């Protein structure tokens, strides 16, 4: 894969102003949020309004997911660049292998590098809707590990990767899933961010397995506040995360009351994050779904002693 760099003239440049998230993690327990690109350009101002509402909480970085295709992928790059330039926040761009050749993916990495983006999270990505499993395009990367290796060999990004406390939905078992995670770190991931989960014991057990296996990089838990009963059941069914029985029983009560479910989500996530923070996690990454209400309430509830912030 080194030939891609030679063909396009990529330079292994180091910017004097580069700010790697793994460097931040050496001195700071981070608070971060994930946003996604809207389907049309009309939705972009709304993303920035949400960011503005969350900035008072001194976010250490934000991330922008990679669109499923078409214009939303361009919006990912536009929003990422504008956050760095206009919002004065450190930003991490998502990039997936889905539907692209190695050359196309390399081109995205080049553009991000030229924009001055210092951090990326590299993922295989979910198969397109209706496709039974992930199938790489001809000449494409097959796994996140290949993408991570390519980026590490050809660029100077800080690199994050995903991990799965309850195992990836396609992994046959937890040991196999952990081997894939170890390979991501071996190929160049500086830190890991987890899939959403609602049972902190699953997270603690994963970190214990990871440390015993030799994974030493920071592991940041990913938290998705509940917005509605239907929403969270769809999400967990898709990714394979479990809903603890007591929480599930409460969700039953609010199956037809989204406002009450959202308030439950704030209460539950507040307790969840407090327990994680008190246990000494490297940081907390919120999946905000481009909405500020729940995360604002949670962060206000917590205060999070020991968070210095870079925002």
PDB file of N, CA, C and O in Angstrom, residues 226-273:
ATOM      1  N   UNK A 226     -30.358   7.871  26.107  1.00  0.00           N
ATOM      2  CA  UNK A 226     -31.613   7.383  25.539  1.00  0.00           C
ATOM      3  C   UNK A 226     -32.506   8.566  25.164  1.00  0.00           C
ATOM      4  O   UNK A 226     -32.699   9.483  25.969  1.00  0.00           O
ATOM      5  N   UNK A 227     -33.045   8.535  23.961  1.00  0.00           N
ATOM      6  CA  UNK A 227     -33.990   9.569  23.525  1.00  0.00           C
ATOM      7  C   UNK A 227     -35.414   9.046  23.437  1.00  0.00           C
ATOM      8  O   UNK A 227     -36.363   9.806  23.592  1.00  0.00           O
ATOM      9  N   UNK A 228     -35.560   7.767  23.175  1.00  0.00           N
ATOM     10  CA  UNK A 228     -36.884   7.152  23.141  1.00  0.00           C
ATOM     11  C   UNK A 228     -36.711   5.648  23.282  1.00  0.00           C
ATOM     12  O   UNK A 228     -35.641   5.100  22.992  1.00  0.00           O
ATOM     13  N   UNK A 229     -37.768   4.979  23.713  1.00  0.00           N
ATOM     14  CA  UNK A 229     -37.718   3.529  23.862  1.00  0.00           C
ATOM     15  C   UNK A 229     -37.462   2.843  22.525  1.00  0.00           C
ATOM     16  O   UNK A 229     -36.591   1.969  22.415  1.00  0.00           O
ATOM     17  N   UNK A 230     -38.200   3.233  21.507  1.00  0.00           N
ATOM     18  CA  UNK A 230     -38.033   2.607  20.202  1.00  0.00           C
ATOM     19  C   UNK A 230     -36.654   2.817  19.629  1.00  0.00           C
ATOM     20  O   UNK A 230     -36.047   1.891  19.065  1.00  0.00           O
ATOM     21  N   UNK A 231     -36.136   4.028  19.790  1.00  0.00           N
ATOM     22  CA  UNK A 231     -34.816   4.353  19.234  1.00  0.00           C
ATOM     23  C   UNK A 231     -33.736   3.476  19.839  1.00  0.00           C
ATOM     24  O   UNK A 231     -32.927   2.878  19.139  1.00  0.00           O
ATOM     25  N   UNK A 232     -33.740   3.376  21.178  1.00  0.00           N
ATOM     26  CA  UNK A 232     -32.640   2.657  21.809  1.00  0.00           C
ATOM     27  C   UNK A 232     -32.743   1.162  21.560  1.00  0.00           C
ATOM     28  O   UNK A 232     -31.724   0.456  21.470  1.00  0.00           O
ATOM     29  N   UNK A 233     -33.941   0.650  21.419  1.00  0.00           N
ATOM     30  CA  UNK A 233     -34.065  -0.773  21.104  1.00  0.00           C
ATOM     31  C   UNK A 233     -33.608  -1.065  19.678  1.00  0.00           C
ATOM     32  O   UNK A 233     -33.031  -2.126  19.416  1.00  0.00           O
ATOM     33  N   UNK A 234     -33.848  -0.156  18.777  1.00  0.00           N
ATOM     34  CA  UNK A 234     -33.337  -0.344  17.403  1.00  0.00           C
ATOM     35  C   UNK A 234     -31.814  -0.318  17.400  1.00  0.00           C
ATOM     36  O   UNK A 234     -31.173  -1.155  16.762  1.00  0.00           O
ATOM     37  N   UNK A 235     -31.233   0.646  18.082  1.00  0.00           N
ATOM     38  CA  UNK A 235     -29.784   0.802  18.080  1.00  0.00           C
ATOM     39  C   UNK A 235     -29.091  -0.405  18.703  1.00  0.00           C
ATOM     40  O   UNK A 235     -28.104  -0.904  18.179  1.00  0.00           O
ATOM     41  N   UNK A 236     -29.587  -0.838  19.847  1.00  0.00           N
ATOM     42  CA  UNK A 236     -28.933  -1.961  20.519  1.00  0.00           C
ATOM     43  C   UNK A 236     -29.113  -3.255  19.735  1.00  0.00           C
ATOM     44  O   UNK A 236     -28.203  -4.099  19.715  1.00  0.00           O
ATOM     45  N   UNK A 237     -30.260  -3.428  19.079  1.00  0.00           N
ATOM     46  CA  UNK A 237     -30.464  -4.624  18.248  1.00  0.00           C
ATOM     47  C   UNK A 237     -29.485  -4.640  17.086  1.00  0.00           C
ATOM     48  O   UNK A 237     -28.973  -5.693  16.695  1.00  0.00           O
ATOM     49  N   UNK A 238     -29.188  -3.455  16.552  1.00  0.00           N
ATOM     50  CA  UNK A 238     -28.287  -3.349  15.404  1.00  0.00           C
ATOM     51  C   UNK A 238     -26.847  -3.658  15.786  1.00  0.00           C
ATOM     52  O   UNK A 238     -26.131  -4.347  15.048  1.00  0.00           O
ATOM     53  N   UNK A 239     -26.417  -3.145  16.934  1.00  0.00           N
ATOM     54  CA  UNK A 239     -24.994  -3.269  17.284  1.00  0.00           C
ATOM     55  C   UNK A 239     -24.709  -4.411  18.258  1.00  0.00           C
ATOM     56  O   UNK A 239     -23.542  -4.706  18.535  1.00  0.00           O
ATOM     57  N   UNK A 240     -25.748  -5.043  18.814  1.00  0.00           N
ATOM     58  CA  UNK A 240     -25.528  -6.178  19.689  1.00  0.00           C
ATOM     59  C   UNK A 240     -25.299  -5.840  21.144  1.00  0.00           C
ATOM     60  O   UNK A 240     -24.940  -6.709  21.934  1.00  0.00           O
ATOM     61  N   UNK A 241     -25.514  -4.568  21.514  1.00  0.00           N
ATOM     62  CA  UNK A 241     -25.388  -4.192  22.924  1.00  0.00           C
ATOM     63  C   UNK A 241     -26.649  -4.608  23.680  1.00  0.00           C
ATOM     64  O   UNK A 241     -27.747  -4.628  23.118  1.00  0.00           O
ATOM     65  N   UNK A 242     -26.488  -4.924  24.953  1.00  0.00           N
ATOM     66  CA  UNK A 242     -27.617  -5.364  25.754  1.00  0.00           C
ATOM     67  C   UNK A 242     -28.193  -4.204  26.575  1.00  0.00           C
ATOM     68  O   UNK A 242     -27.477  -3.257  26.916  1.00  0.00           O
ATOM     69  N   UNK A 243     -29.474  -4.305  26.870  1.00  0.00           N
ATOM     70  CA  UNK A 243     -30.133  -3.370  27.777  1.00  0.00           C
ATOM     71  C   UNK A 243     -30.364  -4.112  29.082  1.00  0.00           C
ATOM     72  O   UNK A 243     -31.082  -5.121  29.102  1.00  0.00           O
ATOM     73  N   UNK A 244     -29.766  -3.665  30.184  1.00  0.00           N
ATOM     74  CA  UNK A 244     -29.981  -4.370  31.456  1.00  0.00           C
ATOM     75  C   UNK A 244     -31.470  -4.467  31.784  1.00  0.00           C
ATOM     76  O   UNK A 244     -32.254  -3.562  31.477  1.00  0.00           O
ATOM     77  N   UNK A 245     -31.856  -5.555  32.431  1.00  0.00           N
ATOM     78  CA  UNK A 245     -33.273  -5.824  32.695  1.00  0.00           C
ATOM     79  C   UNK A 245     -33.975  -4.693  33.444  1.00  0.00           C
ATOM     80  O   UNK A 245     -35.095  -4.310  33.062  1.00  0.00           O
ATOM     81  N   UNK A 246     -33.387  -4.109  34.494  1.00  0.00           N
ATOM     82  CA  UNK A 246     -34.083  -3.014  35.179  1.00  0.00           C
ATOM     83  C   UNK A 246     -34.341  -1.815  34.264  1.00  0.00           C
ATOM     84  O   UNK A 246     -35.410  -1.202  34.322  1.00  0.00           O
ATOM     85  N   UNK A 247     -33.353  -1.475  33.427  1.00  0.00           N
ATOM     86  CA  UNK A 247     -33.538  -0.377  32.481  1.00  0.00           C
ATOM     87  C   UNK A 247     -34.599  -0.735  31.452  1.00  0.00           C
ATOM     88  O   UNK A 247     -35.446   0.088  31.083  1.00  0.00           O
ATOM     89  N   UNK A 248     -34.582  -1.970  30.983  1.00  0.00           N
ATOM     90  CA  UNK A 248     -35.552  -2.409  29.991  1.00  0.00           C
ATOM     91  C   UNK A 248     -36.979  -2.305  30.534  1.00  0.00           C
ATOM     92  O   UNK A 248     -37.913  -1.911  29.819  1.00  0.00           O
ATOM     93  N   UNK A 249     -37.142  -2.641  31.806  1.00  0.00           N
ATOM     94  CA  UNK A 249     -38.465  -2.546  32.423  1.00  0.00           C
ATOM     95  C   UNK A 249     -38.936  -1.096  32.486  1.00  0.00           C
ATOM     96  O   UNK A 249     -40.123  -0.802  32.264  1.00  0.00           O
ATOM     97  N   UNK A 250     -38.019  -0.185  32.776  1.00  0.00           N
ATOM     98  CA  UNK A 250     -38.381   1.228  32.804  1.00  0.00           C
ATOM     99  C   UNK A 250     -38.742   1.721  31.402  1.00  0.00           C
ATOM    100  O   UNK A 250     -39.672   2.516  31.232  1.00  0.00           O
ATOM    101  N   UNK A 251     -38.006   1.251  30.401  1.00  0.00           N
ATOM    102  CA  UNK A 251     -38.302   1.656  29.029  1.00  0.00           C
ATOM    103  C   UNK A 251     -39.689   1.190  28.600  1.00  0.00           C
ATOM    104  O   UNK A 251     -40.376   1.881  27.838  1.00  0.00           O
ATOM    105  N   UNK A 252     -40.100   0.027  29.087  1.00  0.00           N
ATOM    106  CA  UNK A 252     -41.451  -0.459  28.790  1.00  0.00           C
ATOM    107  C   UNK A 252     -42.509   0.547  29.219  1.00  0.00           C
ATOM    108  O   UNK A 252     -43.509   0.760  28.530  1.00  0.00           O
ATOM    109  N   UNK A 253     -42.285   1.172  30.355  1.00  0.00           N
ATOM    110  CA  UNK A 253     -43.260   2.126  30.888  1.00  0.00           C
ATOM    111  C   UNK A 253     -43.405   3.358  29.994  1.00  0.00           C
ATOM    112  O   UNK A 253     -44.461   3.999  29.971  1.00  0.00           O
ATOM    113  N   UNK A 254     -42.327   3.682  29.284  1.00  0.00           N
ATOM    114  CA  UNK A 254     -42.322   4.914  28.499  1.00  0.00           C
ATOM    115  C   UNK A 254     -42.291   4.644  26.994  1.00  0.00           C
ATOM    116  O   UNK A 254     -41.804   5.450  26.214  1.00  0.00           O
ATOM    117  N   UNK A 255     -42.837   3.499  26.617  1.00  0.00           N
ATOM    118  CA  UNK A 255     -42.815   3.125  25.195  1.00  0.00           C
ATOM    119  C   UNK A 255     -43.537   4.137  24.334  1.00  0.00           C
ATOM    120  O   UNK A 255     -43.198   4.314  23.152  1.00  0.00           O
ATOM    121  N   UNK A 256     -44.515   4.828  24.885  1.00  0.00           N
ATOM    122  CA  UNK A 256     -45.302   5.800  24.125  1.00  0.00           C
ATOM    123  C   UNK A 256     -45.133   7.219  24.653  1.00  0.00           C
ATOM    124  O   UNK A 256     -45.976   8.090  24.389  1.00  0.00           O
ATOM    125  N   UNK A 257     -44.066   7.447  25.387  1.00  0.00           N
ATOM    126  CA  UNK A 257     -43.824   8.773  25.962  1.00  0.00           C
ATOM    127  C   UNK A 257     -42.347   9.113  25.785  1.00  0.00           C
ATOM    128  O   UNK A 257     -41.514   8.847  26.653  1.00  0.00           O
ATOM    129  N   UNK A 258     -42.019   9.725  24.639  1.00  0.00           N
ATOM    130  CA  UNK A 258     -40.612  10.006  24.325  1.00  0.00           C
ATOM    131  C   UNK A 258     -39.995  11.003  25.294  1.00  0.00           C
ATOM    132  O   UNK A 258     -38.808  10.909  25.610  1.00  0.00           O
ATOM    133  N   UNK A 259     -40.784  11.967  25.771  1.00  0.00           N
ATOM    134  CA  UNK A 259     -40.220  12.959  26.701  1.00  0.00           C
ATOM    135  C   UNK A 259     -39.811  12.304  28.016  1.00  0.00           C
ATOM    136  O   UNK A 259     -38.733  12.574  28.552  1.00  0.00           O
ATOM    137  N   UNK A 260     -40.663  11.404  28.516  1.00  0.00           N
ATOM    138  CA  UNK A 260     -40.319  10.701  29.748  1.00  0.00           C
ATOM    139  C   UNK A 260     -39.131   9.774  29.538  1.00  0.00           C
ATOM    140  O   UNK A 260     -38.266   9.636  30.415  1.00  0.00           O
ATOM    141  N   UNK A 261     -39.059   9.128  28.368  1.00  0.00           N
ATOM    142  CA  UNK A 261     -37.916   8.265  28.055  1.00  0.00           C
ATOM    143  C   UNK A 261     -36.634   9.077  27.982  1.00  0.00           C
ATOM    144  O   UNK A 261     -35.577   8.633  28.447  1.00  0.00           O
ATOM    145  N   UNK A 262     -36.720  10.277  27.413  1.00  0.00           N
ATOM    146  CA  UNK A 262     -35.541  11.149  27.344  1.00  0.00           C
ATOM    147  C   UNK A 262     -35.081  11.547  28.745  1.00  0.00           C
ATOM    148  O   UNK A 262     -33.880  11.545  29.039  1.00  0.00           O
ATOM    149  N   UNK A 263     -36.020  11.875  29.631  1.00  0.00           N
ATOM    150  CA  UNK A 263     -35.652  12.227  31.003  1.00  0.00           C
ATOM    151  C   UNK A 263     -35.034  11.030  31.720  1.00  0.00           C
ATOM    152  O   UNK A 263     -34.074  11.185  32.491  1.00  0.00           O
ATOM    153  N   UNK A 264     -35.576   9.852  31.470  1.00  0.00           N
ATOM    154  CA  UNK A 264     -34.974   8.633  32.010  1.00  0.00           C
ATOM    155  C   UNK A 264     -33.552   8.491  31.488  1.00  0.00           C
ATOM    156  O   UNK A 264     -32.637   8.121  32.237  1.00  0.00           O
ATOM    157  N   UNK A 265     -33.366   8.776  30.192  1.00  0.00           N
ATOM    158  CA  UNK A 265     -32.039   8.673  29.593  1.00  0.00           C
ATOM    159  C   UNK A 265     -31.029   9.597  30.240  1.00  0.00           C
ATOM    160  O   UNK A 265     -29.867   9.217  30.453  1.00  0.00           O
ATOM    161  N   UNK A 266     -31.451  10.819  30.569  1.00  0.00           N
ATOM    162  CA  UNK A 266     -30.558  11.762  31.247  1.00  0.00           C
ATOM    163  C   UNK A 266     -30.176  11.226  32.618  1.00  0.00           C
ATOM    164  O   UNK A 266     -29.002  11.238  33.011  1.00  0.00           O
ATOM    165  N   UNK A 267     -31.176  10.745  33.365  1.00  0.00           N
ATOM    166  CA  UNK A 267     -30.916  10.212  34.701  1.00  0.00           C
ATOM    167  C   UNK A 267     -29.996   8.995  34.641  1.00  0.00           C
ATOM    168  O   UNK A 267     -29.033   8.889  35.418  1.00  0.00           O
ATOM    169  N   UNK A 268     -30.279   8.086  33.716  1.00  0.00           N
ATOM    170  CA  UNK A 268     -29.487   6.860  33.634  1.00  0.00           C
ATOM    171  C   UNK A 268     -28.051   7.163  33.209  1.00  0.00           C
ATOM    172  O   UNK A 268     -27.092   6.645  33.799  1.00  0.00           O
ATOM    173  N   UNK A 269     -27.885   8.006  32.183  1.00  0.00           N
ATOM    174  CA  UNK A 269     -26.541   8.315  31.705  1.00  0.00           C
ATOM    175  C   UNK A 269     -25.743   9.093  32.739  1.00  0.00           C
ATOM    176  O   UNK A 269     -24.520   8.921  32.842  1.00  0.00           O
ATOM    177  N   UNK A 270     -26.408   9.945  33.514  1.00  0.00           N
ATOM    178  CA  UNK A 270     -25.714  10.662  34.584  1.00  0.00           C
ATOM    179  C   UNK A 270     -25.094   9.670  35.569  1.00  0.00           C
ATOM    180  O   UNK A 270     -23.914   9.781  35.941  1.00  0.00           O
ATOM    181  N   UNK A 271     -25.875   8.669  35.982  1.00  0.00           N
ATOM    182  CA  UNK A 271     -25.351   7.663  36.904  1.00  0.00           C
ATOM    183  C   UNK A 271     -24.275   6.807  36.246  1.00  0.00           C
ATOM    184  O   UNK A 271     -23.258   6.457  36.859  1.00  0.00           O
ATOM    185  N   UNK A 272     -24.502   6.477  34.978  1.00  0.00           N
ATOM    186  CA  UNK A 272     -23.543   5.647  34.259  1.00  0.00           C
ATOM    187  C   UNK A 272     -22.198   6.343  34.122  1.00  0.00           C
ATOM    188  O   UNK A 272     -21.137   5.757  34.400  1.00  0.00           O
ATOM    189  N   UNK A 273     -22.238   7.603  33.721  1.00  0.00           N
ATOM    190  CA  UNK A 273     -20.982   8.335  33.515  1.00  0.00           C
ATOM    191  C   UNK A 273     -20.298   8.621  34.846  1.00  0.00           C
ATOM    192  O   UNK A 273     -19.066   8.559  34.942  1.00  0.00           O
TER     193      UNK A 273
END
